[in-house]
Amino acid sequence: MKKEMLIPRAAIEKRVRELALQISRDYGGRELIVVGVLKGAFIFLADLIRALEIPCRVDFARLASYGSGSISSGQVAVTKDIELSVEDKDVLVVEDIVDTGVTLSFLMEKLREKAPRSLKVCTFLDKKSRRKVPIEADYVGFAIEDGFVVGYGLDFDERARFLPDVYVITE
Ligand code: IMP
Ligand code: MG
């Protein structure tokens, strides 16, 4: 796997602090329920919540999208639902990356059925040009061009999640 560094850890650290500050201000001291999307979002979520200045509770969801390799077929299923009750609560979904938007829009629909007081999305990366479903994240770490990225939680076949910086795969 050949790769080039795209976002160094120092830039990630700085951006995560900025996002956490903005989120803390926007929620004005209210308690958040942060829903991380497994597996990719676990590192971003861990850094983000430790930089928040408001209390939060944490839960996780896991989704499976059926399709071959990196191509989403549009068939999504929840393989692990959240366990906390989010009815009348402020919910913030934390994603690693929004690509076609298929996965996220499916999860948002499922969460909306649970009647949260508010429902927003914070994604570490946003590949806007690849969108198939019209969905926008409320908070975006970095907007990136098309290309497959790894590191900081994002994997290529379960590899490279542990890397502290983000890389784009070149071949
Ligand atoms: P979507 O349904 O096409 O938006 O795909 C979202 C999911 O695909 C993300 O949560 C990632 O798990 C995965 N994904 C999309 N692009 C990348 C990438 O460049 N690197 C690693 N995973 C990716
Ligand atoms: Mg993901």
Short mmCIF file of C-alpha atoms and ligand atoms in Angstrom, two decimals:
data_model
loop_
_atom_site.label_atom_id
_atom_site.label_comp_id
_atom_site.label_asym_id
_atom_site.label_seq_id
_atom_site.Cartn_x
_atom_site.Cartn_y
_atom_site.Cartn_z
CA MET A 1 0.00 0.00 0.00
CA LYS A 2 1.62 3.25 -1.14
CA LYS A 3 0.40 6.36 0.58
CA GLU A 4 1.08 10.05 0.98
CA MET A 5 0.44 12.11 4.08
CA LEU A 6 -2.60 14.33 3.64
CA ILE A 7 -3.39 15.69 7.11
CA PRO A 8 -0.67 15.70 9.77
CA ARG A 9 -1.53 15.02 13.42
CA ALA A 10 -0.86 18.61 14.49
CA ALA A 11 -3.47 19.92 12.05
CA ILE A 12 -5.95 17.27 13.26
CA GLU A 13 -5.37 18.22 16.90
CA LYS A 14 -5.96 21.89 16.16
CA ARG A 15 -9.11 21.25 14.12
CA VAL A 16 -10.56 18.90 16.75
CA ARG A 17 -10.13 21.60 19.40
CA GLU A 18 -11.87 24.15 17.16
CA LEU A 19 -14.78 21.79 16.49
CA ALA A 20 -15.16 20.95 20.18
CA LEU A 21 -15.23 24.63 21.10
CA GLN A 22 -17.85 25.38 18.45
CA ILE A 23 -20.01 22.43 19.54
CA SER A 24 -19.70 23.39 23.22
CA ARG A 25 -20.87 26.92 22.41
CA ASP A 26 -23.71 25.80 20.15
CA TYR A 27 -25.20 23.51 22.80
CA GLY A 28 -24.92 26.15 25.50
CA GLY A 29 -24.16 23.89 28.44
CA ARG A 30 -26.79 21.26 27.58
CA GLU A 31 -25.88 17.61 27.87
CA LEU A 32 -25.21 15.82 24.62
CA ILE A 33 -25.60 12.22 23.62
CA VAL A 34 -22.74 11.49 21.26
CA VAL A 35 -23.33 8.55 18.93
CA GLY A 36 -20.16 7.23 17.34
CA VAL A 37 -20.37 5.19 14.17
CA LEU A 38 -18.19 2.10 14.47
CA LYS A 39 -15.56 1.37 13.74
CA GLY A 40 -14.05 4.33 11.92
CA ALA A 41 -15.14 7.12 14.25
CA PHE A 42 -13.70 5.79 17.51
CA ILE A 43 -10.46 7.75 17.50
CA PHE A 44 -12.03 11.02 16.37
CA LEU A 45 -14.80 10.60 18.95
CA ALA A 46 -12.30 9.93 21.74
CA ASP A 47 -10.38 13.11 20.97
CA LEU A 48 -13.47 15.23 20.32
CA ILE A 49 -15.32 14.45 23.55
CA ARG A 50 -12.23 15.09 25.67
CA ALA A 51 -12.03 18.58 24.15
CA LEU A 52 -15.72 19.39 24.80
CA GLU A 53 -16.58 21.86 27.53
CA ILE A 54 -20.06 20.40 28.06
CA PRO A 55 -21.05 17.05 29.55
CA CYS A 56 -21.88 14.17 27.26
CA ARG A 57 -22.91 10.56 27.29
CA VAL A 58 -21.51 8.22 24.67
CA ASP A 59 -23.04 5.44 22.65
CA PHE A 60 -22.15 3.59 19.46
CA ALA A 61 -23.91 2.25 16.41
CA ARG A 62 -22.53 -0.08 13.78
CA LEU A 63 -23.79 -0.26 10.23
CA ALA A 64 -23.08 -2.68 7.45
CA SER A 65 -23.30 -1.68 3.85
CA TYR A 66 -23.55 -4.46 1.38
CA GLY A 67 -21.48 -4.01 -1.70
CA SER A 68 -18.10 -5.06 -2.91
CA GLY A 69 -14.99 -3.40 -1.54
CA SER A 70 -15.16 0.35 -1.37
CA ILE A 71 -18.31 0.69 -3.49
CA SER A 72 -21.49 1.25 -1.51
CA SER A 73 -24.41 -0.57 -3.06
CA GLY A 74 -27.00 1.46 -1.24
CA GLN A 75 -28.10 -1.48 0.93
CA VAL A 76 -27.48 -0.57 4.55
CA ALA A 77 -28.39 -2.33 7.80
CA VAL A 78 -27.91 -1.54 11.48
CA THR A 79 -25.83 -4.38 12.96
CA LYS A 80 -25.50 -2.76 16.38
CA ASP A 81 -28.10 -0.26 17.53
CA ILE A 82 -27.56 2.38 20.22
CA GLU A 83 -28.43 1.38 23.78
CA LEU A 84 -29.18 4.73 25.45
CA SER A 85 -32.60 6.30 25.15
CA VAL A 86 -32.35 9.42 23.00
CA GLU A 87 -35.98 10.52 23.20
CA ASP A 88 -36.10 14.27 23.80
CA LYS A 89 -32.28 14.41 24.02
CA ASP A 90 -29.73 16.38 22.00
CA VAL A 91 -27.97 13.85 19.80
CA LEU A 92 -24.74 14.37 17.89
CA VAL A 93 -23.72 11.64 15.46
CA VAL A 94 -19.96 11.39 15.04
CA GLU A 95 -18.73 9.90 11.77
CA ASP A 96 -15.28 9.28 10.34
CA ILE A 97 -16.15 10.26 6.78
CA VAL A 98 -19.19 11.07 4.68
CA ASP A 99 -18.68 9.79 1.17
CA THR A 100 -21.82 8.96 -0.86
CA GLY A 101 -23.94 9.81 2.19
CA VAL A 102 -25.86 6.52 1.91
CA THR A 103 -24.72 5.18 5.30
CA LEU A 104 -25.28 8.41 7.19
CA SER A 105 -28.72 9.16 5.75
CA PHE A 106 -29.85 5.64 6.68
CA LEU A 107 -28.62 6.07 10.26
CA MET A 108 -30.22 9.52 10.54
CA GLU A 109 -33.58 8.09 9.47
CA LYS A 110 -33.31 5.34 12.10
CA LEU A 111 -32.35 7.82 14.82
CA ARG A 112 -35.09 10.28 13.89
CA GLU A 113 -37.64 7.52 14.63
CA LYS A 114 -36.41 7.58 18.24
CA ALA A 115 -37.65 11.19 18.56
CA PRO A 116 -34.54 13.05 19.79
CA ARG A 117 -34.95 16.71 20.72
CA SER A 118 -32.26 17.56 18.16
CA LEU A 119 -30.12 15.53 15.80
CA LYS A 120 -26.90 16.78 14.24
CA VAL A 121 -23.83 15.31 12.59
CA CYS A 122 -20.15 15.93 13.12
CA THR A 123 -17.89 14.24 10.59
CA PHE A 124 -14.12 14.19 10.66
CA LEU A 125 -13.85 14.15 6.85
CA ASP A 126 -16.23 15.14 4.07
CA LYS A 127 -15.89 13.96 0.45
CA LYS A 128 -18.56 16.26 -0.95
CA SER A 129 -17.97 15.55 -4.62
CA ARG A 130 -18.93 11.89 -4.16
CA ARG A 131 -22.37 12.51 -2.66
CA LYS A 132 -25.27 10.42 -4.01
CA VAL A 133 -27.75 11.33 -1.30
CA PRO A 134 -28.30 14.99 -0.42
CA ILE A 135 -27.03 15.14 3.14
CA GLU A 136 -24.83 17.73 4.83
CA ALA A 137 -22.94 17.37 8.08
CA ASP A 138 -23.43 20.18 10.61
CA TYR A 139 -19.78 20.09 11.64
CA VAL A 140 -16.95 19.11 9.30
CA GLY A 141 -13.33 18.58 10.30
CA PHE A 142 -11.81 18.67 6.82
CA ALA A 143 -13.33 18.72 3.35
CA ILE A 144 -11.23 16.51 1.08
CA GLU A 145 -11.07 15.62 -2.62
CA ASP A 146 -11.99 12.24 -4.00
CA GLY A 147 -9.40 9.59 -3.11
CA PHE A 148 -9.17 6.81 -0.54
CA VAL A 149 -7.86 7.91 2.84
CA VAL A 150 -6.63 5.97 5.85
CA GLY A 151 -5.46 6.66 9.38
CA TYR A 152 -6.95 8.31 12.47
CA GLY A 153 -9.56 5.55 12.62
CA LEU A 154 -10.12 5.12 8.89
CA ASP A 155 -9.12 1.78 7.42
CA PHE A 156 -8.35 0.01 4.21
CA ASP A 157 -9.43 -3.61 4.77
CA GLU A 158 -9.02 -3.15 8.55
CA ARG A 159 -5.48 -1.90 8.12
CA ALA A 160 -4.00 1.51 8.93
CA ARG A 161 -6.66 2.65 11.45
CA PHE A 162 -4.00 3.14 14.11
CA LEU A 163 -1.98 5.72 12.18
CA PRO A 164 -2.03 9.10 13.97
CA ASP A 165 -1.97 11.07 10.70
CA VAL A 166 -4.26 10.83 7.66
CA TYR A 167 -2.88 9.49 4.40
CA VAL A 168 -4.25 9.18 0.89
CA ILE A 169 -3.61 5.89 -0.85
CA THR A 170 -1.75 6.41 -4.09
CA GLU A 171 -1.76 2.87 -5.51
P1 IMP B 1 -20.96 6.33 2.39
O1 IMP B 1 -22.17 5.55 2.78
O2 IMP B 1 -20.60 6.16 0.95
O3 IMP B 1 -21.05 7.80 2.76
O4 IMP B 1 -19.72 5.67 3.12
C1 IMP B 1 -19.40 5.94 4.40
C2 IMP B 1 -18.46 4.92 4.95
O5 IMP B 1 -17.58 4.34 3.96
C3 IMP B 1 -17.56 5.61 5.94
O6 IMP B 1 -18.14 5.66 7.22
C4 IMP B 1 -16.31 4.79 5.86
O7 IMP B 1 -16.39 3.70 6.76
C5 IMP B 1 -16.25 4.28 4.44
N1 IMP B 1 -15.37 5.13 3.61
C6 IMP B 1 -15.73 5.97 2.62
N2 IMP B 1 -14.67 6.58 2.07
C7 IMP B 1 -13.59 6.12 2.77
C8 IMP B 1 -12.17 6.40 2.68
O8 IMP B 1 -11.66 7.19 1.87
N3 IMP B 1 -11.39 5.74 3.57
C9 IMP B 1 -11.88 4.85 4.49
N4 IMP B 1 -13.18 4.58 4.60
C10 IMP B 1 -14.03 5.20 3.74
MG MG B 2 -17.64 4.57 8.93
#
